[in-house]
mmCIF file of C-alpha atoms and ligand atoms in Angstrom:
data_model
loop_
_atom_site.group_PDB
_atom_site.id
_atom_site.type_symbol
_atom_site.label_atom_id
_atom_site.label_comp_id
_atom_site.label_asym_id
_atom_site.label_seq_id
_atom_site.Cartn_x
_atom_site.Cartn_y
_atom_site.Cartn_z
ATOM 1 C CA UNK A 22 -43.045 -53.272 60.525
ATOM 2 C CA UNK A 23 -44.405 -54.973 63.851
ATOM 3 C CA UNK A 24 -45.719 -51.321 64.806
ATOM 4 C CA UNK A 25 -47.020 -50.799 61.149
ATOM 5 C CA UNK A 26 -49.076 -53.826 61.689
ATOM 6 C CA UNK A 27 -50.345 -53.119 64.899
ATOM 7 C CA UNK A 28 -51.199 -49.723 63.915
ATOM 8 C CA UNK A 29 -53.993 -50.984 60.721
ATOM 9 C CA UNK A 30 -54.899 -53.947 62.808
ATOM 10 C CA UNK A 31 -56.982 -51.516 65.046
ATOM 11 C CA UNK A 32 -56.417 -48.409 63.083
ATOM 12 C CA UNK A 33 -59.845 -45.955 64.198
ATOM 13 C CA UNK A 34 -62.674 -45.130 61.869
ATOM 14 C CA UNK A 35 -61.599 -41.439 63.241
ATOM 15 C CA UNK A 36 -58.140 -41.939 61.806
ATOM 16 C CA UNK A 37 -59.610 -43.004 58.640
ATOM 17 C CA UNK A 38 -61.836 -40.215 58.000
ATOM 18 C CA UNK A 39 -59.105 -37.706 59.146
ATOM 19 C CA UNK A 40 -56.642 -39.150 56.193
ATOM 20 C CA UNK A 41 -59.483 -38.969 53.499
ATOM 21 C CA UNK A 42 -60.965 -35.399 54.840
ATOM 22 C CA UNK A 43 -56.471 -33.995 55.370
ATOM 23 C CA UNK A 44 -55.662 -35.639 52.194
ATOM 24 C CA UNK A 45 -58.661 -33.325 50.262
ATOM 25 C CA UNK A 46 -57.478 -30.579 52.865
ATOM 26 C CA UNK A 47 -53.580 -30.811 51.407
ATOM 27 C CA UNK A 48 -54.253 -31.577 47.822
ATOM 28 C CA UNK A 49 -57.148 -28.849 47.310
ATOM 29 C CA UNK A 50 -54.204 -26.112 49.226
ATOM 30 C CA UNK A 51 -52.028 -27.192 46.103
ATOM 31 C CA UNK A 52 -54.118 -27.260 43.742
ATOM 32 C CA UNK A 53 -55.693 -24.033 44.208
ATOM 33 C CA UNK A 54 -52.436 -22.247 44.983
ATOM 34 C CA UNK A 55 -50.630 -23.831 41.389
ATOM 35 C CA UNK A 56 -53.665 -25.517 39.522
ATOM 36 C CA UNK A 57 -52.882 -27.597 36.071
ATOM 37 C CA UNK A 58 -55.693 -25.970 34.193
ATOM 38 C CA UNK A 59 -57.410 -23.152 34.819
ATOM 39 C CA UNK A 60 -61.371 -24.054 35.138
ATOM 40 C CA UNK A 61 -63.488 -21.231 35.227
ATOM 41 C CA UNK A 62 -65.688 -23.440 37.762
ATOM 42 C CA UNK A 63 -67.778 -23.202 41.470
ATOM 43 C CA UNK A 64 -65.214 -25.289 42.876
ATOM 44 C CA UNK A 65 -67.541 -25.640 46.027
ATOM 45 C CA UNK A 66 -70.586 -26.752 44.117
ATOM 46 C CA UNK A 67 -68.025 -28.839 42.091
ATOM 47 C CA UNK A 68 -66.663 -30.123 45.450
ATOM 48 C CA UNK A 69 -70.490 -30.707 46.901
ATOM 49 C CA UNK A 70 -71.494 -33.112 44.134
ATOM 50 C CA UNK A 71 -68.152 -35.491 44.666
ATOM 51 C CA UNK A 72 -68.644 -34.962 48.675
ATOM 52 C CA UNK A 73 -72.096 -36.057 47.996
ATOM 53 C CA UNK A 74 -71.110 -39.366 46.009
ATOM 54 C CA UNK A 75 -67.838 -39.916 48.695
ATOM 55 C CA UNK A 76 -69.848 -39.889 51.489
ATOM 56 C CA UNK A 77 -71.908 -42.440 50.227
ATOM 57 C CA UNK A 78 -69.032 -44.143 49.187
ATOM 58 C CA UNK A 79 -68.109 -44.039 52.912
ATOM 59 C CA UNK A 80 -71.837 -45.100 54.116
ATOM 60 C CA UNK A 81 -72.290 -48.653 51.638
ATOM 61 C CA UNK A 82 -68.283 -49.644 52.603
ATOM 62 C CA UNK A 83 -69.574 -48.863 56.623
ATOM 63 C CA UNK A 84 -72.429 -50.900 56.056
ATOM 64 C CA UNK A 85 -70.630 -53.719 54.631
ATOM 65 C CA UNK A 86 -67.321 -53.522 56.412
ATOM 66 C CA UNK A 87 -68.331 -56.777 58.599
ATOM 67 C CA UNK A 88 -68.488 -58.919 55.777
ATOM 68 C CA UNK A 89 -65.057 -57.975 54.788
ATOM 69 C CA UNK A 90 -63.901 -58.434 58.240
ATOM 70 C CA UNK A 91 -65.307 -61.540 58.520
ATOM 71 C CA UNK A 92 -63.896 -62.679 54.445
ATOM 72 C CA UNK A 93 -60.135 -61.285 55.838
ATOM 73 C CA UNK A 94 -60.718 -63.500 59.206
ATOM 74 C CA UNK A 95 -61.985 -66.422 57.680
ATOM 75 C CA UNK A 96 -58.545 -66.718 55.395
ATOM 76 C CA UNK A 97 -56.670 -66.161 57.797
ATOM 77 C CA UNK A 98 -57.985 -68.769 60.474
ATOM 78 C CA UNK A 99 -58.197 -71.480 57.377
ATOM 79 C CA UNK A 100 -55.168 -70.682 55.980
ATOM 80 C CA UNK A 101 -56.898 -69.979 52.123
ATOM 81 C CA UNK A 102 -55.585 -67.991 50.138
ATOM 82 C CA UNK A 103 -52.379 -67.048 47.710
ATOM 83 C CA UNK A 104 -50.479 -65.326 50.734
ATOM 84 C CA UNK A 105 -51.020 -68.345 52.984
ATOM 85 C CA UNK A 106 -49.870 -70.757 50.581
ATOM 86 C CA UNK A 107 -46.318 -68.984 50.155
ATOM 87 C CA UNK A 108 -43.689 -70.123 52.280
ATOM 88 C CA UNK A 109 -42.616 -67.945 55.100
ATOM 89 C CA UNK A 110 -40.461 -65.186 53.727
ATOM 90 C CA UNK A 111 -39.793 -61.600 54.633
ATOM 91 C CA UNK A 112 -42.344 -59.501 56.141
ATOM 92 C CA UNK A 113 -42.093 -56.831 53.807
ATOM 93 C CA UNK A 114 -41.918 -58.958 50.478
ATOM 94 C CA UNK A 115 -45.344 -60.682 51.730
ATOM 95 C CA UNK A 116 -46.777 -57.169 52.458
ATOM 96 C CA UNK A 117 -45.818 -56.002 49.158
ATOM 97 C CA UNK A 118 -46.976 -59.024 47.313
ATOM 98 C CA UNK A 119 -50.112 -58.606 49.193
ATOM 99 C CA UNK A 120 -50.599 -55.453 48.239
ATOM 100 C CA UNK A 121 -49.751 -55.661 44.544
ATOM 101 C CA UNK A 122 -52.396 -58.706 44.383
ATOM 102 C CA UNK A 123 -55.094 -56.871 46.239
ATOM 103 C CA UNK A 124 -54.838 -53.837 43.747
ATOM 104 C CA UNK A 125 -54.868 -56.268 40.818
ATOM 105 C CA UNK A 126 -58.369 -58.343 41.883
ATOM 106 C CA UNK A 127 -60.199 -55.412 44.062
ATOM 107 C CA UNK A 128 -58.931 -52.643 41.815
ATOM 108 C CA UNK A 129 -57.723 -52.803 38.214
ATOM 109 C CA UNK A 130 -60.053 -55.944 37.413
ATOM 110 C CA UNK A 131 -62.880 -54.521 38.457
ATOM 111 C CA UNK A 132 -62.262 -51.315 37.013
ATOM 112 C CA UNK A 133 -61.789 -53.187 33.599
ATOM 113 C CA UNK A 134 -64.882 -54.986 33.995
ATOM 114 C CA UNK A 135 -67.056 -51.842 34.775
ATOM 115 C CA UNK A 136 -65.781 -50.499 31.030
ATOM 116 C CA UNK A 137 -66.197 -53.769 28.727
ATOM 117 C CA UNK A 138 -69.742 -54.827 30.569
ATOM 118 C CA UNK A 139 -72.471 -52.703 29.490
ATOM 119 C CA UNK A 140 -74.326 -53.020 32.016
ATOM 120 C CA UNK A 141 -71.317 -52.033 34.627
ATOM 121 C CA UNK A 142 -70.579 -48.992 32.852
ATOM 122 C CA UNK A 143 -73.897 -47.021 32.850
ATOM 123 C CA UNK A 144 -72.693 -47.102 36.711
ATOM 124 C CA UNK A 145 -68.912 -46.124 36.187
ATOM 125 C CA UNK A 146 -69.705 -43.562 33.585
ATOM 126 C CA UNK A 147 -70.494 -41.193 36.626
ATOM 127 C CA UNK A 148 -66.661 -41.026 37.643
ATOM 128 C CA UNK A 149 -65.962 -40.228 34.157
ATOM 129 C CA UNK A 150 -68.599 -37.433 33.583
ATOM 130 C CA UNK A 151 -66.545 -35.224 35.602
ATOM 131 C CA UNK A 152 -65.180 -32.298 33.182
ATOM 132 C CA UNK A 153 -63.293 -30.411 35.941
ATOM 133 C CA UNK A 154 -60.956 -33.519 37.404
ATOM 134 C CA UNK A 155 -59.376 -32.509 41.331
ATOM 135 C CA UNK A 156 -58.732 -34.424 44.091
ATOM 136 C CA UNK A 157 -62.619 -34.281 45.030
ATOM 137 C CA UNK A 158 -63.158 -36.308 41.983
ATOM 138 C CA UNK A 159 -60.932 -38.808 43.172
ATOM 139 C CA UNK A 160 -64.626 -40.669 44.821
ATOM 140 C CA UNK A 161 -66.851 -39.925 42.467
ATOM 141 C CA UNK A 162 -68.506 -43.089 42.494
ATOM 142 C CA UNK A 163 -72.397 -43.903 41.938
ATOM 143 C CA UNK A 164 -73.496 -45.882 45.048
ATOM 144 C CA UNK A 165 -74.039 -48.809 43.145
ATOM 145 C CA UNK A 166 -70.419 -49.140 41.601
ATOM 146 C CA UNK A 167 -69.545 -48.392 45.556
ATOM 147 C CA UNK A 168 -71.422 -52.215 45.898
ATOM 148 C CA UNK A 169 -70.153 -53.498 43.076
ATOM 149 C CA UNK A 170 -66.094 -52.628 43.979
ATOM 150 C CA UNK A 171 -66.799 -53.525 47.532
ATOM 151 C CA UNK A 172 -67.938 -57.382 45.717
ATOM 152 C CA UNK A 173 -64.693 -57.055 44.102
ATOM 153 C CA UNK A 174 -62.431 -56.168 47.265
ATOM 154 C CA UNK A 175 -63.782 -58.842 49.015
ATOM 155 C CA UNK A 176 -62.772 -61.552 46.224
ATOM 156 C CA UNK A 177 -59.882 -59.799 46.137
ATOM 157 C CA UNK A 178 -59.274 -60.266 50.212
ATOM 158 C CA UNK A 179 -60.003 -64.218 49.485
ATOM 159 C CA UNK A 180 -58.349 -64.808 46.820
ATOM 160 C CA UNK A 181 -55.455 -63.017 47.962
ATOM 161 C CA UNK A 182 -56.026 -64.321 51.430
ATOM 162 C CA UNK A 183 -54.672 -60.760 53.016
ATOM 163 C CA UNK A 184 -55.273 -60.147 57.052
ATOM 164 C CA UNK A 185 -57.557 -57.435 57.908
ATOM 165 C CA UNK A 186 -54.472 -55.280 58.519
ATOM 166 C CA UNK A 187 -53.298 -54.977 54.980
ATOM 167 C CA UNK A 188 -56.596 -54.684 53.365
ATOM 168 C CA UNK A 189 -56.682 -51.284 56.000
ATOM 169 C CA UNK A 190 -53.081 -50.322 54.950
ATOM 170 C CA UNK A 191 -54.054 -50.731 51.173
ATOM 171 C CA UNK A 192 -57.393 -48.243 51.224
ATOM 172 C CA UNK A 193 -55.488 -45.835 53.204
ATOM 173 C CA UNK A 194 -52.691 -46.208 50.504
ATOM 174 C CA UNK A 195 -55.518 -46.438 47.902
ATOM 175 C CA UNK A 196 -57.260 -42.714 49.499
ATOM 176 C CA UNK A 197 -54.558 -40.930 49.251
ATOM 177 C CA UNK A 198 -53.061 -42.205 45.827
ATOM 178 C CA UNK A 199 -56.353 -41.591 44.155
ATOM 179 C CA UNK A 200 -56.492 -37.767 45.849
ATOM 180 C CA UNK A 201 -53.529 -37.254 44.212
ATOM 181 C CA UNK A 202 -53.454 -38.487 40.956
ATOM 182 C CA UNK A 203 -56.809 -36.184 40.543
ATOM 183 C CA UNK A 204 -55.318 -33.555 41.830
ATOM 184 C CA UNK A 205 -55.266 -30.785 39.478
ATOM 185 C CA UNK A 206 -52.075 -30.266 39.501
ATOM 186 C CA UNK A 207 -49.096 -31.434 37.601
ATOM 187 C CA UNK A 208 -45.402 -32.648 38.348
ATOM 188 C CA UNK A 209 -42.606 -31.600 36.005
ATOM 189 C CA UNK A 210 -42.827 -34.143 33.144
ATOM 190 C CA UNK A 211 -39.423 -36.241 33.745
ATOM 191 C CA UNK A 212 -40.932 -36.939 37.462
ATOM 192 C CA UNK A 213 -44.375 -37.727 35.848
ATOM 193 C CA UNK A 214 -43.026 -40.400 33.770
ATOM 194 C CA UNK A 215 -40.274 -41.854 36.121
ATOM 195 C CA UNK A 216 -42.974 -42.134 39.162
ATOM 196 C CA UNK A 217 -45.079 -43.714 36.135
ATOM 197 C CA UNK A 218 -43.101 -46.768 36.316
ATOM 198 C CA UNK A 219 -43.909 -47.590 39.809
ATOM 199 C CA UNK A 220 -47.516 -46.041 40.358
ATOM 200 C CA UNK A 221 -50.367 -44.229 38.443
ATOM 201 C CA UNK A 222 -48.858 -40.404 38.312
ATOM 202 C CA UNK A 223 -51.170 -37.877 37.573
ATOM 203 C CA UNK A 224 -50.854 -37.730 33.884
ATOM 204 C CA UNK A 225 -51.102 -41.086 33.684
ATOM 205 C CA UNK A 226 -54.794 -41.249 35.362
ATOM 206 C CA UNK A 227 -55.507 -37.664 33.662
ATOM 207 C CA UNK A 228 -55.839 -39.817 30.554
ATOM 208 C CA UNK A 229 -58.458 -42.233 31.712
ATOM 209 C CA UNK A 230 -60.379 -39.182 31.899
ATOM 210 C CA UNK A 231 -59.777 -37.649 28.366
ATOM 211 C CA UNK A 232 -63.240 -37.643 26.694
ATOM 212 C CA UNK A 233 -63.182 -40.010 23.725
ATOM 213 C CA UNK A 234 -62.345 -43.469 23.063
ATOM 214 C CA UNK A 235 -59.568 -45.245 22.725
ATOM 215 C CA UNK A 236 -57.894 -42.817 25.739
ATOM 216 C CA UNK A 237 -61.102 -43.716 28.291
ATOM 217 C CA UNK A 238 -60.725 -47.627 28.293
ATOM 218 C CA UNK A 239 -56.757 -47.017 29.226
ATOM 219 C CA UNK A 240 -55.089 -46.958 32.080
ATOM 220 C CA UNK A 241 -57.094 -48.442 34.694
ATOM 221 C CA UNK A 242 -54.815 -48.751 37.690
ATOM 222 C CA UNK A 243 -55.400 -47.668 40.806
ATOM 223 C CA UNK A 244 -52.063 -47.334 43.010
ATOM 224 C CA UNK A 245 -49.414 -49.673 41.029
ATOM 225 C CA UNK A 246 -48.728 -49.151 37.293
ATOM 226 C CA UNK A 247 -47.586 -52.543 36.462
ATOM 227 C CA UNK A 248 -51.001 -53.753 35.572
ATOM 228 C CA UNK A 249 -51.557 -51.435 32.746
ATOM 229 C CA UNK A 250 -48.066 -51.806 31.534
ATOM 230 C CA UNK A 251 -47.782 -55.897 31.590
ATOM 231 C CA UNK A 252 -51.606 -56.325 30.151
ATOM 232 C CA UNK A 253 -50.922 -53.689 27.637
ATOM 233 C CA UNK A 254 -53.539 -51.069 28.622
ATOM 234 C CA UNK A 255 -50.742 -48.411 29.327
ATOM 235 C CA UNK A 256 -51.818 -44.855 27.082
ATOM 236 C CA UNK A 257 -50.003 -41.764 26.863
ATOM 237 C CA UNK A 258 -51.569 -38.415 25.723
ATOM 238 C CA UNK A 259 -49.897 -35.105 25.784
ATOM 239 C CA UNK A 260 -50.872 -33.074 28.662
ATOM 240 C CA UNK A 261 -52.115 -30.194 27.372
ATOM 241 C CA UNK A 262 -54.331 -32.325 24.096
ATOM 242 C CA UNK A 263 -56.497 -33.094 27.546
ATOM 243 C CA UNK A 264 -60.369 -32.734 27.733
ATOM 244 C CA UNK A 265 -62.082 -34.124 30.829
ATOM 245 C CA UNK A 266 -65.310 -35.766 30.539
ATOM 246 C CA UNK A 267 -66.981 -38.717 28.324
ATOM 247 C CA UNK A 268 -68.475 -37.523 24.920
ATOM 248 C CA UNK A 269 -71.648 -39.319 25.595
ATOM 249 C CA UNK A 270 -72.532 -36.476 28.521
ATOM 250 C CA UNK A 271 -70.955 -33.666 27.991
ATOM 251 C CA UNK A 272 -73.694 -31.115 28.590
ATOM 252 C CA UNK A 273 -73.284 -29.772 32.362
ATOM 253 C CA UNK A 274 -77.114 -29.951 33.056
ATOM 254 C CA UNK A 275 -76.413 -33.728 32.609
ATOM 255 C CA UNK A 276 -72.954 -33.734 34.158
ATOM 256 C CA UNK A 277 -72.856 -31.415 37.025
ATOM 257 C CA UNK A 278 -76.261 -31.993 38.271
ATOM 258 C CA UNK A 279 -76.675 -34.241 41.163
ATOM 259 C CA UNK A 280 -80.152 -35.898 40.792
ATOM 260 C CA UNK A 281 -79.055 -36.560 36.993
ATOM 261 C CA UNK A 282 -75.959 -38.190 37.918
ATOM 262 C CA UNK A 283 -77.665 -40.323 40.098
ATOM 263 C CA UNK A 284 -80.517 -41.344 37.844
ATOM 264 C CA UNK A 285 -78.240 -41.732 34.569
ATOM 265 C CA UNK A 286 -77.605 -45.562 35.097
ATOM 266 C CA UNK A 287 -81.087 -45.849 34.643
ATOM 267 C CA UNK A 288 -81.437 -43.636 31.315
ATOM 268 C CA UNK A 289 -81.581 -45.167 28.215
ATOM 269 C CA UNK A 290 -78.046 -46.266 26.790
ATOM 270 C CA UNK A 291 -76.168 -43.936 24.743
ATOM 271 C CA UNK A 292 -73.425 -45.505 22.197
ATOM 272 C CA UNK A 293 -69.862 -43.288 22.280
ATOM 273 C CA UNK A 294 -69.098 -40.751 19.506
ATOM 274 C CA UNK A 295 -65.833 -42.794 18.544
HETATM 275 ZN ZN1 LIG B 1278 -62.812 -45.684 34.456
HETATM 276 ZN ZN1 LIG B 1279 -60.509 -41.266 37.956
#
């Protein structure tokens, strides 16, 4: 564990990009060699557009990164915090606690938020216009929900009072879990469900992306399923009844076109179909 922590307290930003950039590498391999569904799509423009919004993803986290630094420093030094008011215990239960509580503030509460507020959700909604979901669509996120989660992490970081070291462990944990659970692929369904229990599975994100309501405000988790499941947000929907999208944008001029998907948070509001 010592070398575990040693290795995300000074992990490099070159080591970071390398697991987001192999992680795409692997998952696109798979999923083009035994895809789920069949898309008659560019999968390079496809791929551009979600490149386009992860790199910018990358840039307003790179930009901020000191204040989260200095939030994960500042807990630590003061002792504030959840994790720094349990007793000592095992290193591994207080790394797993840790990360369980960081996924519940910085992840599945925001992610909650961004679909009941208005407001929030003419920025989320870009992550959902996505008809063709892969592992590129995995950071599909409008710049300003890439402010607006990074608020959230940083609460999170506080509240939780995590070192610097975990919060590094849990977005390399949180990269590659989100890669593949967009994937387009799929694991036989016994698997699906039993890995279901423990963290978000591919089918189980797949339908947070099915195009109508009640399915779309379901099963907002990130890495760890127990969220949905104790708060009673937990949906299942048969594989193969799946349509990607939202049904508020399903035209591709308005969701596969880059300078549209940037400008819709500023459109005018459009109510859902159900
Ligand atoms: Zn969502
Ligand atoms: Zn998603």
């Amino acid at each position: 564990m010592d070398e575990i922590i040693n290795y995300f307290s000074t992990i490099p930003s070159s080591h970071r990009a390398l697991i987001l950039a192999g992680g795409i590498a692997f998952f696109w391999l798979i999923e083009t060699a035994v895809p789920f569904f069949k898309f008659s799509y560019d999968k390079w423009q496809h791929a551009g557009i979600n490149i386009f919004f992860t790199v910018t993803t990358i840039i307003v986290n790179f930009c901020l990164a000191i204040i989260l630094l200095k939030a994960a420093d500042w807990a630590t030094e003061n002792h504030f915090g959840f994790l720094n008011w349990l007793p000592e215990f095992n290193i591994w239960i207080y790394t797993i606690i840790g990360l369980l509580l960081l996924d519940l503030i910085g992840a599945y509460l925001i992610h909650l938020i961004e679909h009941k507020v208005k407001f929030l959700w003419r920025f989320h909604l870009i992550h959902h216009t996505d008809t063709w979901i892969d592992t590129t669509s995995a950071n599909r996120h409008h710049p300003g929900e890439s402010v607006l989660r990074f608020i959230f992490t940083t609460l999170g970081v506080l509240i939780v009072g995590c070192p610097m070291w975990m919060v590094f462990l849990y977005q390399t944990l949180s990269v590659v879990a989100t890669q593949f659970n967009h994937a387009n692929i799929t694991l036989p369904k016994k698997l699906d469900r039993i890995l279901s229990y423990f963290i978000v599975s591919p089918d189980m994100h797949k339908v947070h992306h099915h195009y109508v309501l009640p399915y779309t405000d379901s099963n907002y988790g990130n890495i760890f399923s127990v969220w949905d499941r104790l708060f009673g947000t937990f949906k299942t929907l048969d594989r193969e009844k799946l349509v990607y999208g939202v049904d508020t944008h399903m035209k591709p001029e308005e969701n596969n076109k880059l300078s549209n998907l940037l400008m819709i948070p500023f459109q005018k509001r459009r109510s859902p179909n159900s």
